[in-house]
mmCIF file of C-alpha atoms and ligand atoms in Angstrom:
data_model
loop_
_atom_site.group_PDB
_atom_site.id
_atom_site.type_symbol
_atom_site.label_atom_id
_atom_site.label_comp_id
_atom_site.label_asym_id
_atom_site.label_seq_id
_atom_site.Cartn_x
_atom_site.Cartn_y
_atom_site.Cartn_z
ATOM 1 C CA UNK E 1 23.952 -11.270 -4.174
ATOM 2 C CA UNK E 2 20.152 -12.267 -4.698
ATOM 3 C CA UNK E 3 19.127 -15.797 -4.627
ATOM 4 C CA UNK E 4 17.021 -15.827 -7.337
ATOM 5 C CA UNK E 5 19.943 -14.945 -10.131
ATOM 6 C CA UNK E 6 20.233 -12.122 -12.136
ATOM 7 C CA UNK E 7 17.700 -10.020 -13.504
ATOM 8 C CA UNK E 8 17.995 -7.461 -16.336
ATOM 9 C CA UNK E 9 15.305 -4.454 -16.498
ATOM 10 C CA UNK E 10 15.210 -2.341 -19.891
ATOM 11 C CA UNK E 11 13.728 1.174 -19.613
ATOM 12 C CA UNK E 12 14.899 0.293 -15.777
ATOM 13 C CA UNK E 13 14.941 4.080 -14.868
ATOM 14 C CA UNK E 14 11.453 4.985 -15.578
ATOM 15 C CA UNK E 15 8.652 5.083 -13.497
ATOM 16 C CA UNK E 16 7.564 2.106 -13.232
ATOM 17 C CA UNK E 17 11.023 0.714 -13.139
ATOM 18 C CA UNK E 18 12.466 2.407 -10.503
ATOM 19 C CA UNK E 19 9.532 1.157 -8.275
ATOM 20 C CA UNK E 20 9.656 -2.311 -9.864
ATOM 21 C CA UNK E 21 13.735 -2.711 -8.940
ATOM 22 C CA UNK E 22 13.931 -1.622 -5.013
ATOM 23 C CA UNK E 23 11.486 -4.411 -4.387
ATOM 24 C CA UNK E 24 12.947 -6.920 -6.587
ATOM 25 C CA UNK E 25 16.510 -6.159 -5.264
ATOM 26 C CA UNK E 26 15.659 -8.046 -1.985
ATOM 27 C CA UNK E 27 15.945 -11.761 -3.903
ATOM 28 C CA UNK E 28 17.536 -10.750 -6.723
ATOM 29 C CA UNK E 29 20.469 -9.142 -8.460
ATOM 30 C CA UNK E 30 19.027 -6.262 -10.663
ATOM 31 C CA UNK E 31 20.581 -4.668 -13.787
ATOM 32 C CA UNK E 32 19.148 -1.962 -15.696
ATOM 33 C CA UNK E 33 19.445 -0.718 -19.119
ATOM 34 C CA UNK E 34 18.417 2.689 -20.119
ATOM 35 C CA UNK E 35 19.290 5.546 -22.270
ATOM 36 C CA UNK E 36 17.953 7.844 -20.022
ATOM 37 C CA UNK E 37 16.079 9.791 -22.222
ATOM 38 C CA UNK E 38 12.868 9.719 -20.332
ATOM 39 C CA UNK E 39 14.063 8.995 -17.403
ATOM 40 C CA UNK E 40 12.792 9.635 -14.103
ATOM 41 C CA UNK E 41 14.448 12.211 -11.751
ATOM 42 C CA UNK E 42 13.488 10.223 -8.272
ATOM 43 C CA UNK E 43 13.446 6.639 -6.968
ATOM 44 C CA UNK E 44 16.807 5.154 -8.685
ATOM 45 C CA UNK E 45 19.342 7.524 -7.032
ATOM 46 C CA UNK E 46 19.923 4.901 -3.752
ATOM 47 C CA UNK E 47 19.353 1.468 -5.485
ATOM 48 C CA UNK E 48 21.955 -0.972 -5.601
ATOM 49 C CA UNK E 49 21.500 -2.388 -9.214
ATOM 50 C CA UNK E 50 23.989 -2.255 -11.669
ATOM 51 C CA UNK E 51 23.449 0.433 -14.321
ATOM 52 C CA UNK E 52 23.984 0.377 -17.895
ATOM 53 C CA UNK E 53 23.648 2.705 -20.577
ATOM 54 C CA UNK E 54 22.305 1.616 -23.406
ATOM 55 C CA UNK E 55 20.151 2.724 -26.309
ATOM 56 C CA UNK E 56 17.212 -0.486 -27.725
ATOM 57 C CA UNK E 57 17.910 1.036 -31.166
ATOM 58 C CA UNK E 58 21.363 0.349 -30.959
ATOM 59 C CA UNK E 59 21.840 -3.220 -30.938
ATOM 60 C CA UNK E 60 25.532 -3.142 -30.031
ATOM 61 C CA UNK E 61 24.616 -1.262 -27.256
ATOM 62 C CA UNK E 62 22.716 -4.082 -25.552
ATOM 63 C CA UNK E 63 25.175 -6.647 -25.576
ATOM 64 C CA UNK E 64 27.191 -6.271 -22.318
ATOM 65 C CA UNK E 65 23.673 -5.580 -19.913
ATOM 66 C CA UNK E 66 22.140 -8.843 -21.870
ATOM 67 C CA UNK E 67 25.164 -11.130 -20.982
ATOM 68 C CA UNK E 68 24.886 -13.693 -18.408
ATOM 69 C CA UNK E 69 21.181 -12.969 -17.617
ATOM 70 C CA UNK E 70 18.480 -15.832 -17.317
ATOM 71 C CA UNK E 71 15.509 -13.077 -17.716
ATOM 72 C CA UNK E 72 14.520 -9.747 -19.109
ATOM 73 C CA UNK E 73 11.911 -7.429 -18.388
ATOM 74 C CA UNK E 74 11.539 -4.928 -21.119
ATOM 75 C CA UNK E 75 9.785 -1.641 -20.252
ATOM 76 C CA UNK E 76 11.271 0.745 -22.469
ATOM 77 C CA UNK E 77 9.688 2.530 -24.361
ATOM 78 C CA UNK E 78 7.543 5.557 -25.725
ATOM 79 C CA UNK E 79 4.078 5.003 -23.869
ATOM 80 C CA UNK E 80 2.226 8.029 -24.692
ATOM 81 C CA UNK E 81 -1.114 7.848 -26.995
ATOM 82 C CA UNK E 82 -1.637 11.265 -27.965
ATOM 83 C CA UNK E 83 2.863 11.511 -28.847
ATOM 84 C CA UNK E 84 2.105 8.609 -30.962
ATOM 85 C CA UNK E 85 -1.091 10.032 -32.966
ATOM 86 C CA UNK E 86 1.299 13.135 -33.378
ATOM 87 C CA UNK E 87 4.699 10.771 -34.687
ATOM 88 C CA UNK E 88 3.662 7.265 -35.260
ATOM 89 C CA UNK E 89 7.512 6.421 -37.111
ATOM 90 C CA UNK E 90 9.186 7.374 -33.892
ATOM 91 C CA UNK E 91 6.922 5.424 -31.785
ATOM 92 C CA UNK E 92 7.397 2.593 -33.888
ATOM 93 C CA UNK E 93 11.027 2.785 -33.899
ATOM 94 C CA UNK E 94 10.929 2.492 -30.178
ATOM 95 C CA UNK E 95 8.199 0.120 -29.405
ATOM 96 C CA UNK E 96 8.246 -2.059 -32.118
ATOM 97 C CA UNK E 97 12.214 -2.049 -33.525
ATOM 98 C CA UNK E 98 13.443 -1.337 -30.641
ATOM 99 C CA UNK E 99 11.742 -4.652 -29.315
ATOM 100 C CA UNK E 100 12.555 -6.659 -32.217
ATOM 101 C CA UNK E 101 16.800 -5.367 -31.035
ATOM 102 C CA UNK E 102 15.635 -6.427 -27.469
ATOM 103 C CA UNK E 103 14.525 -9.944 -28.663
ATOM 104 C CA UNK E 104 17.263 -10.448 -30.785
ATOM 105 C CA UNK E 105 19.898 -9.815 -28.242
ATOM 106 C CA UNK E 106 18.051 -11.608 -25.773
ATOM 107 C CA UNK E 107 18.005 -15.110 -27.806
ATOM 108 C CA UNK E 108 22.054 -13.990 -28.901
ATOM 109 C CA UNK E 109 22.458 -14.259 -25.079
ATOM 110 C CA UNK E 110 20.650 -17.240 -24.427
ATOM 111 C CA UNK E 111 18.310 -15.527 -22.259
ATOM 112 C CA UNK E 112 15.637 -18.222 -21.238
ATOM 113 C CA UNK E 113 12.201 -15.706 -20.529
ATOM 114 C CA UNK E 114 11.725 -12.083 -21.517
ATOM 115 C CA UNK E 115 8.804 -10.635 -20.070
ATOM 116 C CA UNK E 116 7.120 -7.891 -22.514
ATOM 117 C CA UNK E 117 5.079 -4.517 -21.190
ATOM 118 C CA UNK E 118 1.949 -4.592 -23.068
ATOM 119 C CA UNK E 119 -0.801 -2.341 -22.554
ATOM 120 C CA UNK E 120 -4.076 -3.083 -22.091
ATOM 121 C CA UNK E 121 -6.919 -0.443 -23.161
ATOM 122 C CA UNK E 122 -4.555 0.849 -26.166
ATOM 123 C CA UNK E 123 -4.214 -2.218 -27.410
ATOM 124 C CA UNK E 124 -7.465 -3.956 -27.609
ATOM 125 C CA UNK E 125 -9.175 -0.265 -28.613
ATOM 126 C CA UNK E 126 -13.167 0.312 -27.993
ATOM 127 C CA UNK E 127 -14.188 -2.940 -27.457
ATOM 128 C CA UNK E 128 -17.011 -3.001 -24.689
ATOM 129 C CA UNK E 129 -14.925 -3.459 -20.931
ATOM 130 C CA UNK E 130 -14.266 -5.320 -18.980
ATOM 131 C CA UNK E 131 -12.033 -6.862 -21.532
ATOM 132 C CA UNK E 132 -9.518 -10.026 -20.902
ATOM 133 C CA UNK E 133 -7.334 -12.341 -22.544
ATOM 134 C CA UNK E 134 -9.686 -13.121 -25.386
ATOM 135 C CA UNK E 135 -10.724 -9.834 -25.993
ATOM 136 C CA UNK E 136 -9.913 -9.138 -30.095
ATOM 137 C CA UNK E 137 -7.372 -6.574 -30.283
ATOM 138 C CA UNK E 138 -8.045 -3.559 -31.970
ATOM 139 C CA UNK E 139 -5.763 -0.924 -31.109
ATOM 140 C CA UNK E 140 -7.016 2.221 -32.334
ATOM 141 C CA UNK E 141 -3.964 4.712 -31.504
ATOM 142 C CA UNK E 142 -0.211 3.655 -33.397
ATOM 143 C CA UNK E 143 1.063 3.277 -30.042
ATOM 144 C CA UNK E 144 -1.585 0.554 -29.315
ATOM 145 C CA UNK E 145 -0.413 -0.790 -32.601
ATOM 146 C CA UNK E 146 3.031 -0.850 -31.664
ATOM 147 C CA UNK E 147 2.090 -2.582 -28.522
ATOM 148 C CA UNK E 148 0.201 -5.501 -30.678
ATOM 149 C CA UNK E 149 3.299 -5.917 -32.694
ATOM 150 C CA UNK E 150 5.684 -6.940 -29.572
ATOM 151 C CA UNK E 151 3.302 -8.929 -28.472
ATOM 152 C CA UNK E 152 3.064 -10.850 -32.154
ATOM 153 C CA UNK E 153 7.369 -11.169 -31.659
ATOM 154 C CA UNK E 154 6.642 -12.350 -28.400
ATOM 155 C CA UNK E 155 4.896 -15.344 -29.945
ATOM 156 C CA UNK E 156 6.802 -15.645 -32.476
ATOM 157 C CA UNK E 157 10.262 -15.426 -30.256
ATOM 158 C CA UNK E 158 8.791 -18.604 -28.465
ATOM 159 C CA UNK E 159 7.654 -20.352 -31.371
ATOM 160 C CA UNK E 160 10.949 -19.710 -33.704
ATOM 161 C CA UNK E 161 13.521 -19.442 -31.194
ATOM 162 C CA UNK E 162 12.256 -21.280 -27.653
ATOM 163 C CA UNK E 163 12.388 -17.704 -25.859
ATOM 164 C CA UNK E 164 9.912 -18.157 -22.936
ATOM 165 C CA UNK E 165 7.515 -14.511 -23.578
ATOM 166 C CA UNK E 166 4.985 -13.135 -21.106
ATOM 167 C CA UNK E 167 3.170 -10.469 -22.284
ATOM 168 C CA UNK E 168 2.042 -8.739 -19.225
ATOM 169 C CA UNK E 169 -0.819 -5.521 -20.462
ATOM 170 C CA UNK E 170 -0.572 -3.240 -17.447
ATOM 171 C CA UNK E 171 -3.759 -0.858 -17.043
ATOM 172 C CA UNK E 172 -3.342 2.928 -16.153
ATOM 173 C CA UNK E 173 -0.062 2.573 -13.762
ATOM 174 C CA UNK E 174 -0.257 5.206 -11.124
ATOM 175 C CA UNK E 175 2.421 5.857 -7.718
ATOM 176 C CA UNK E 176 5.284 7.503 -6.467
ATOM 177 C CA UNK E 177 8.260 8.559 -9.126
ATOM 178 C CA UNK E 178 5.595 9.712 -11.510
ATOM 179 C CA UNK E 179 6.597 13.568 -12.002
ATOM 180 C CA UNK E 180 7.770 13.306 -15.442
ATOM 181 C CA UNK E 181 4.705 11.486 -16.355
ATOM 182 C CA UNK E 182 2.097 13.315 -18.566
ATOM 183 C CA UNK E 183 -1.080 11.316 -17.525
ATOM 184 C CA UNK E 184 -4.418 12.164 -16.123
ATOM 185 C CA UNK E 185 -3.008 10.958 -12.110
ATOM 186 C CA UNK E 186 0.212 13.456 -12.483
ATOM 187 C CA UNK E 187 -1.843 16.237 -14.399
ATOM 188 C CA UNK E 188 -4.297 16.520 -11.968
ATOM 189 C CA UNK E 189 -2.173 16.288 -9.373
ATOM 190 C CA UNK E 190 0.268 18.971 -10.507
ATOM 191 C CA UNK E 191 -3.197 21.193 -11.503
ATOM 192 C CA UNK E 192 -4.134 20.723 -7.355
ATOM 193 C CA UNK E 193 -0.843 21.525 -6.044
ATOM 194 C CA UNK E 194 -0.637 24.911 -8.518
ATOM 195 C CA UNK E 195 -3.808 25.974 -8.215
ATOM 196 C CA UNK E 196 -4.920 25.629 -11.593
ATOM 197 C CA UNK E 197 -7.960 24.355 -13.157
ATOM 198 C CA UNK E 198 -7.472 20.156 -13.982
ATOM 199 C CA UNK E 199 -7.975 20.079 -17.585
ATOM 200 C CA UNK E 200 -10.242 17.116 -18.976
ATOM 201 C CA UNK E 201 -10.274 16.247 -22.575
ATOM 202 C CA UNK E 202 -13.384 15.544 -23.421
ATOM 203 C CA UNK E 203 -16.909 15.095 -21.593
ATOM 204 C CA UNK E 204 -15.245 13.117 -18.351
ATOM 205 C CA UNK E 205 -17.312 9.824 -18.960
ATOM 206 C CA UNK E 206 -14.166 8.284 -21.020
ATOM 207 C CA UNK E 207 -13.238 5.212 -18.523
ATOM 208 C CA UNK E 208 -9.970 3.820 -17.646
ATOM 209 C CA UNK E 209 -8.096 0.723 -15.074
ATOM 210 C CA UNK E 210 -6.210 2.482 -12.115
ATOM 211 C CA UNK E 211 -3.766 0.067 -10.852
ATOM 212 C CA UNK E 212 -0.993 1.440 -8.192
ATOM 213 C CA UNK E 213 2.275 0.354 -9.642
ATOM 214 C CA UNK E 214 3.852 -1.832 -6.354
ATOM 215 C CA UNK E 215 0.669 -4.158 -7.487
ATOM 216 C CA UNK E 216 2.151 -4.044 -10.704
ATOM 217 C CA UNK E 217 5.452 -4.546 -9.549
ATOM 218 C CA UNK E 218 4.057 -7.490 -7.372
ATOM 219 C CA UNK E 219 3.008 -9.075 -10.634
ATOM 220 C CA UNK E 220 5.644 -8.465 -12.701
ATOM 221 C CA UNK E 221 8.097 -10.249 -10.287
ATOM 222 C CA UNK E 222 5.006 -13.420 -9.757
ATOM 223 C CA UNK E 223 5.171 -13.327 -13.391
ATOM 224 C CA UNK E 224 9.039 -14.117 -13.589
ATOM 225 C CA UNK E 225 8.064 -17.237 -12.043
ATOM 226 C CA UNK E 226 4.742 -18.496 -13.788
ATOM 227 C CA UNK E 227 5.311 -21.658 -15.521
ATOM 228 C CA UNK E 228 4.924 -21.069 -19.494
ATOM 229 C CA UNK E 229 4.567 -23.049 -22.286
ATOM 230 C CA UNK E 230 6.319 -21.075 -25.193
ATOM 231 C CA UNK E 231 4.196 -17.391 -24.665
ATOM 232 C CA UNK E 232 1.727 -16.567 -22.270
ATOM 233 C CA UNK E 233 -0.441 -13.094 -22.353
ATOM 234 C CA UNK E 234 -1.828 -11.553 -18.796
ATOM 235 C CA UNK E 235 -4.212 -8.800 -18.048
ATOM 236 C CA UNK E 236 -2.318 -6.486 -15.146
ATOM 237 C CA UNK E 237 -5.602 -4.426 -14.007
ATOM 238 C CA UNK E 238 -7.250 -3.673 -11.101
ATOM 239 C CA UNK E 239 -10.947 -4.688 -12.160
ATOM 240 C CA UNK E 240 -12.254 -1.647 -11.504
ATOM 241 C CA UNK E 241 -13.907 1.189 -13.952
ATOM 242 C CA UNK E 242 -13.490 4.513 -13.176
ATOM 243 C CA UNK E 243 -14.085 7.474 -15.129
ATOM 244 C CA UNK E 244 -11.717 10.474 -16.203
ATOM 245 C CA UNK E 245 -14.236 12.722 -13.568
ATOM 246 C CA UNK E 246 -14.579 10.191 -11.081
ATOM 247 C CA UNK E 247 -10.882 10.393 -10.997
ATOM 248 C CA UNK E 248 -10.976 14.245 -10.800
ATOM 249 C CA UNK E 249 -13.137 14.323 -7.831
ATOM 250 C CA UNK E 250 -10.955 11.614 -5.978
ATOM 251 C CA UNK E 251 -7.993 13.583 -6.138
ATOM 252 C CA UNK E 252 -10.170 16.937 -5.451
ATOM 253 C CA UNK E 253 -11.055 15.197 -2.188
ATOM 254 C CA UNK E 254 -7.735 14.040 -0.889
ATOM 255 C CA UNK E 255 -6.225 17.299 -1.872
ATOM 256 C CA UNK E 256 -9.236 18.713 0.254
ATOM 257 C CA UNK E 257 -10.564 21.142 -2.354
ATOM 258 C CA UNK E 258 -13.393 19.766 -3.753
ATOM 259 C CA UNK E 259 -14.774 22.687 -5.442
ATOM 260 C CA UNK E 260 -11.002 23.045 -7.492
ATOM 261 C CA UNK E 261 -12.381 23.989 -11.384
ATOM 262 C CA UNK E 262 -12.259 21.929 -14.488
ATOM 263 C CA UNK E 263 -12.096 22.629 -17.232
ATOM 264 C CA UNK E 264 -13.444 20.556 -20.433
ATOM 265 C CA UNK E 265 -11.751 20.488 -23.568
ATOM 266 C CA UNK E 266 -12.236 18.336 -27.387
ATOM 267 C CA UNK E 267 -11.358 14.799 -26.679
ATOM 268 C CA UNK E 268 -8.081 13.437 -27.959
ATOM 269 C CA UNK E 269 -7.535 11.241 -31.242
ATOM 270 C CA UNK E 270 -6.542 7.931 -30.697
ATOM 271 C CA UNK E 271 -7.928 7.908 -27.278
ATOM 272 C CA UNK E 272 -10.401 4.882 -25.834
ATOM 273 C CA UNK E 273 -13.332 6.126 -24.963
ATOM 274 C CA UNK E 274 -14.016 3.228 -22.082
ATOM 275 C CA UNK E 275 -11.750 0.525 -20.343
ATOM 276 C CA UNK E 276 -11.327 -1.809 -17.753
ATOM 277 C CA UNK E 277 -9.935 -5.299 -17.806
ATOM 278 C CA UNK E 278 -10.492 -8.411 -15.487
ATOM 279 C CA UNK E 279 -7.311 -10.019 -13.879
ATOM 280 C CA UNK E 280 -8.658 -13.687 -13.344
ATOM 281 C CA UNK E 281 -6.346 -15.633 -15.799
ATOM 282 C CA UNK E 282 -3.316 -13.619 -13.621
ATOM 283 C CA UNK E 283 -5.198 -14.514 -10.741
ATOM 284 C CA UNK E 284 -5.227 -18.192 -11.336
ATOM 285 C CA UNK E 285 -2.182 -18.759 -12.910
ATOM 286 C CA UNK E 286 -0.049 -16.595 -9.955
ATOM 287 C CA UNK E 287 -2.209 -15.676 -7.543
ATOM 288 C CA UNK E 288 -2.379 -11.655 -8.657
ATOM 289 C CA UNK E 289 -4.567 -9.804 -6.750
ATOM 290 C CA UNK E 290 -4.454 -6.070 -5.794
ATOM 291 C CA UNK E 291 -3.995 -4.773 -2.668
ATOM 292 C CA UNK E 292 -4.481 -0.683 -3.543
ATOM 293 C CA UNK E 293 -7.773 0.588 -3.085
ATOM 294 C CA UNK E 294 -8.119 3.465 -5.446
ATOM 295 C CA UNK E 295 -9.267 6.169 -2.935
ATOM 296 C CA UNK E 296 -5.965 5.233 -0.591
ATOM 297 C CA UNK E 297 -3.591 4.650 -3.493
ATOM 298 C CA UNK E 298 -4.068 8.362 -4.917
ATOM 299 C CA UNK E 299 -3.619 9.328 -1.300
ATOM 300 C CA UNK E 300 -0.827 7.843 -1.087
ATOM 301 C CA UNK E 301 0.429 9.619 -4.360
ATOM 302 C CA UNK E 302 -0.360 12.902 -3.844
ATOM 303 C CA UNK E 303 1.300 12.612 -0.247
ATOM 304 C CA UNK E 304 4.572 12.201 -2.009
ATOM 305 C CA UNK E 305 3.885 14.998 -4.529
ATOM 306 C CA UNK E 306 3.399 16.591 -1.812
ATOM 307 C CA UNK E 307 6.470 15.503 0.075
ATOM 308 C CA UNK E 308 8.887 16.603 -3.328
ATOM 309 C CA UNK E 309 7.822 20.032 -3.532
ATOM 310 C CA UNK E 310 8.293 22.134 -6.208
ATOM 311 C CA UNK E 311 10.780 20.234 -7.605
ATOM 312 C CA UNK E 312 7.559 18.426 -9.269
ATOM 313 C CA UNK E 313 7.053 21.155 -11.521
ATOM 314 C CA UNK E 314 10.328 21.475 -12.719
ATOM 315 C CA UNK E 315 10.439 17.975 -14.503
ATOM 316 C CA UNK E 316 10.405 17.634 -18.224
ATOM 317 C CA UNK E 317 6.875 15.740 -18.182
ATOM 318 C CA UNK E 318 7.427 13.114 -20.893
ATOM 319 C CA UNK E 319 4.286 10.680 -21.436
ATOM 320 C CA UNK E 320 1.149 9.108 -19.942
HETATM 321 N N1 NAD P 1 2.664 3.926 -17.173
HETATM 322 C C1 NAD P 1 1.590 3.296 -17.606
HETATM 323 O O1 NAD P 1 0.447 3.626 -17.219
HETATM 324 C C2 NAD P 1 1.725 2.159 -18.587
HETATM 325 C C3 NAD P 1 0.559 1.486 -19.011
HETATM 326 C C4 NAD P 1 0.679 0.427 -19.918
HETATM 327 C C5 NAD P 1 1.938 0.050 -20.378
HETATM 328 N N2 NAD P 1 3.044 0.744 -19.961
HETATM 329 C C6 NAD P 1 4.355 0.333 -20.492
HETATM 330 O O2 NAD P 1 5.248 0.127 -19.404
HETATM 331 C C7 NAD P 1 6.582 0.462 -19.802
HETATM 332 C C8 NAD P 1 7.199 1.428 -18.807
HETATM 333 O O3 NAD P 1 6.382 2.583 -18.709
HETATM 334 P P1 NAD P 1 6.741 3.803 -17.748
HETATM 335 O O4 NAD P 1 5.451 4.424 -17.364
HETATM 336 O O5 NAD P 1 7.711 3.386 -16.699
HETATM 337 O O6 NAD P 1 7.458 4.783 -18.796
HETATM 338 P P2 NAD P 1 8.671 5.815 -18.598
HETATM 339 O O7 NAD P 1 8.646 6.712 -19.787
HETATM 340 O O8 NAD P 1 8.604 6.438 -17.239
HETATM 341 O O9 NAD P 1 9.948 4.868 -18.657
HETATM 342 C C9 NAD P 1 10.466 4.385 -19.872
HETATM 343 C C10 NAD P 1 11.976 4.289 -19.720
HETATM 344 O O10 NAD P 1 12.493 3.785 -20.962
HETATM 345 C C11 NAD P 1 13.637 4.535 -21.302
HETATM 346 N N3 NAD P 1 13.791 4.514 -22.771
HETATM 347 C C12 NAD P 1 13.017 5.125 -23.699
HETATM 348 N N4 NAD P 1 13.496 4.919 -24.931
HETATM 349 C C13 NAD P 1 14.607 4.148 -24.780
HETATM 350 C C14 NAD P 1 15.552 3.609 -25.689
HETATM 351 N N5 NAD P 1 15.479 3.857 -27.017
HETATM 352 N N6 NAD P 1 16.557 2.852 -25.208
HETATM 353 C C15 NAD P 1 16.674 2.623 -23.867
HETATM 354 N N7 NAD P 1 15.821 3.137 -22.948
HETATM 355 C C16 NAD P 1 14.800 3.888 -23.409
HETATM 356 C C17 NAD P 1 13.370 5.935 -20.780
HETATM 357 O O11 NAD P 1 14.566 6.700 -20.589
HETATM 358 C C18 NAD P 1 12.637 5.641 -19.471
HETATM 359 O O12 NAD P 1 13.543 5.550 -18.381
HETATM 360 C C19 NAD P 1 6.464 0.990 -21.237
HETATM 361 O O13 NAD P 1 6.740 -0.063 -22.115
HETATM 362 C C20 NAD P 1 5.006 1.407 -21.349
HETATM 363 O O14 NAD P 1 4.541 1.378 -22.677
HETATM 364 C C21 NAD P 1 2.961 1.774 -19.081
#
């Protein structure tokens, strides 16, 4: 039984939630609610929370995980760009109904803080980086769209209905339990490992924030704490701007073959073309800092690639 009471995790078997839970499990008791349609194949299989299967679109569904729970963290969702260029009404069904079932059910409950997983670069669209909490949003993909939207209920959850929102927009989330992903850290890495070309859409010089998901996980759980009047909004992000090649020739290096090809293709729609974000207002308000150093954390990363074998490849990649 965790001393810190109960703890409820939607979208709780995805990749960033199955890192997220093993730490949290050491002060807390953990559910999870998933459907498990993008679920990850690693990282959940020894954890101790308490699993239930459950769909955010079905609002009946929801009811038994949301009972008894003081907070929520909702992560699930459909977090791919390019997927939501190609089907923006299933994206929205997710992201932004599927939220609006989450929020209901959480204020049903009585739940006193949900905390929301916004995105950052998406979101705000080709504004000029580093952006932060002021930045004007202008998401220029319907997944960045959908993203603005929760974060409007989020406000309006606090103002309407005294539900305690932190919007928390994560950067480019890369780590271990990342196989099914479909973004430029797992791409590459699965191009090294099969010796084929990395593929780069576009010229390289698009930008975005690499931040290795236990520092995300450490701020998620700091975040479950921060004092809040009604609904906060934080900037998740390592600081740092890196480009799509610079990224390429990191990963070239630790996989030591840094002459591996690439090969340049159009750029995507709905794609920023540059992005980083600054982290001070997380910084002062709960001491977030990262601890990953780029070069180490994709090190790290493509040692456990490394570590699961084939059994990478054989993963149903789902989104970035
Ligand atoms: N990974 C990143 O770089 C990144 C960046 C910014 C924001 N985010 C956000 O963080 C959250 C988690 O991302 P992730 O990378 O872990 O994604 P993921 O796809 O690995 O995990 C999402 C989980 O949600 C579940 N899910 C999807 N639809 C569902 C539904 N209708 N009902 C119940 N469960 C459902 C999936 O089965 C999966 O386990 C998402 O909200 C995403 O938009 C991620």
């Amino acid at each position: 039984m965790g001393n810190k009471g109960k703890i409820l995790v939607t979208g709780g078997r995805g990749f960033i939630g199955v890192n997220l839970i093993q730490p949290l499990l050491q002060s807390r008791d953990v559910r999870v609610l998933d459907n498990l349609q993008r679920a990850s194949p690693t990282g959940w299989q020894n954890q101790a929370a308490d699993f239930f299967q459950g769909d955010v679109l079905e609002p009946g569904s929801l009811v038994p995980a949301f009972t008894d729970v003081p907070k929520v963290i909702h992560l699930a969702a459909y977090g791919s760009v390019v997927e939501s260029v190609a089907d923006p009404t299933s994206n929205f069904a997710v992201n932004v109904h599927g939220t609006l079932n989450v929020m209901n059910a959480a204020v049903e409950a009585g739940v006193e803080r949900l905390i929301f997983a916004s995105t950052g670069g998406a979101l705000i669209g080709d504004a000029t980086p580093p952006v932060d909490e002021r930045s004007l949003p202008k998401p220029i993909s319907p997944y960045g769209a959908s993203k603005l939207c929760g974060e409007a209920y989020c406000h309006a959850f606090a103002k309407s209905y005294h539900l305690e929102t932190v919007c928390l927009r994560f950067g480019n989330v890369y780590g271990p339990h990342s196989a099914h992903k479909k973004g430029a850290v797992t791409t590459f890495i699965k191009a090294l490992m099969k010796d084929e070309p990395i593929v780069i859409y576009g010229d390289g010089s698009a930008s975005r924030d690499y931040i290795h998901v236990e520092d995300l996980g450490s701020g998620i759980a700091a975040a479950l704490e921060v004092p809040v009047e009604g609904s906060e909004t934080f900037h998740l992000a390592s600081g740092r701007e890196t480009t799509v090649l610079e990224l390429a020739d990191i990963l070239r290096q630790v996989a030591g073959k840094p002459h591996h090809p690439i090969h340049f293709k159009a750029a995507r729609r709905g794609e920023v073309s540059r992005n980083f974000a600054t982290y001070e207002k997380a910084r002062c308000a709960f001491g977030f800092k990262p601890k990953w150093r780029l070069e180490d954390g994709l090190a790290a990363t493509w040692e456990w690639f490394i570590s699961q074998g084939e059994h990478v490849f054989s993963v149903e990649a789902t989104d970035s």
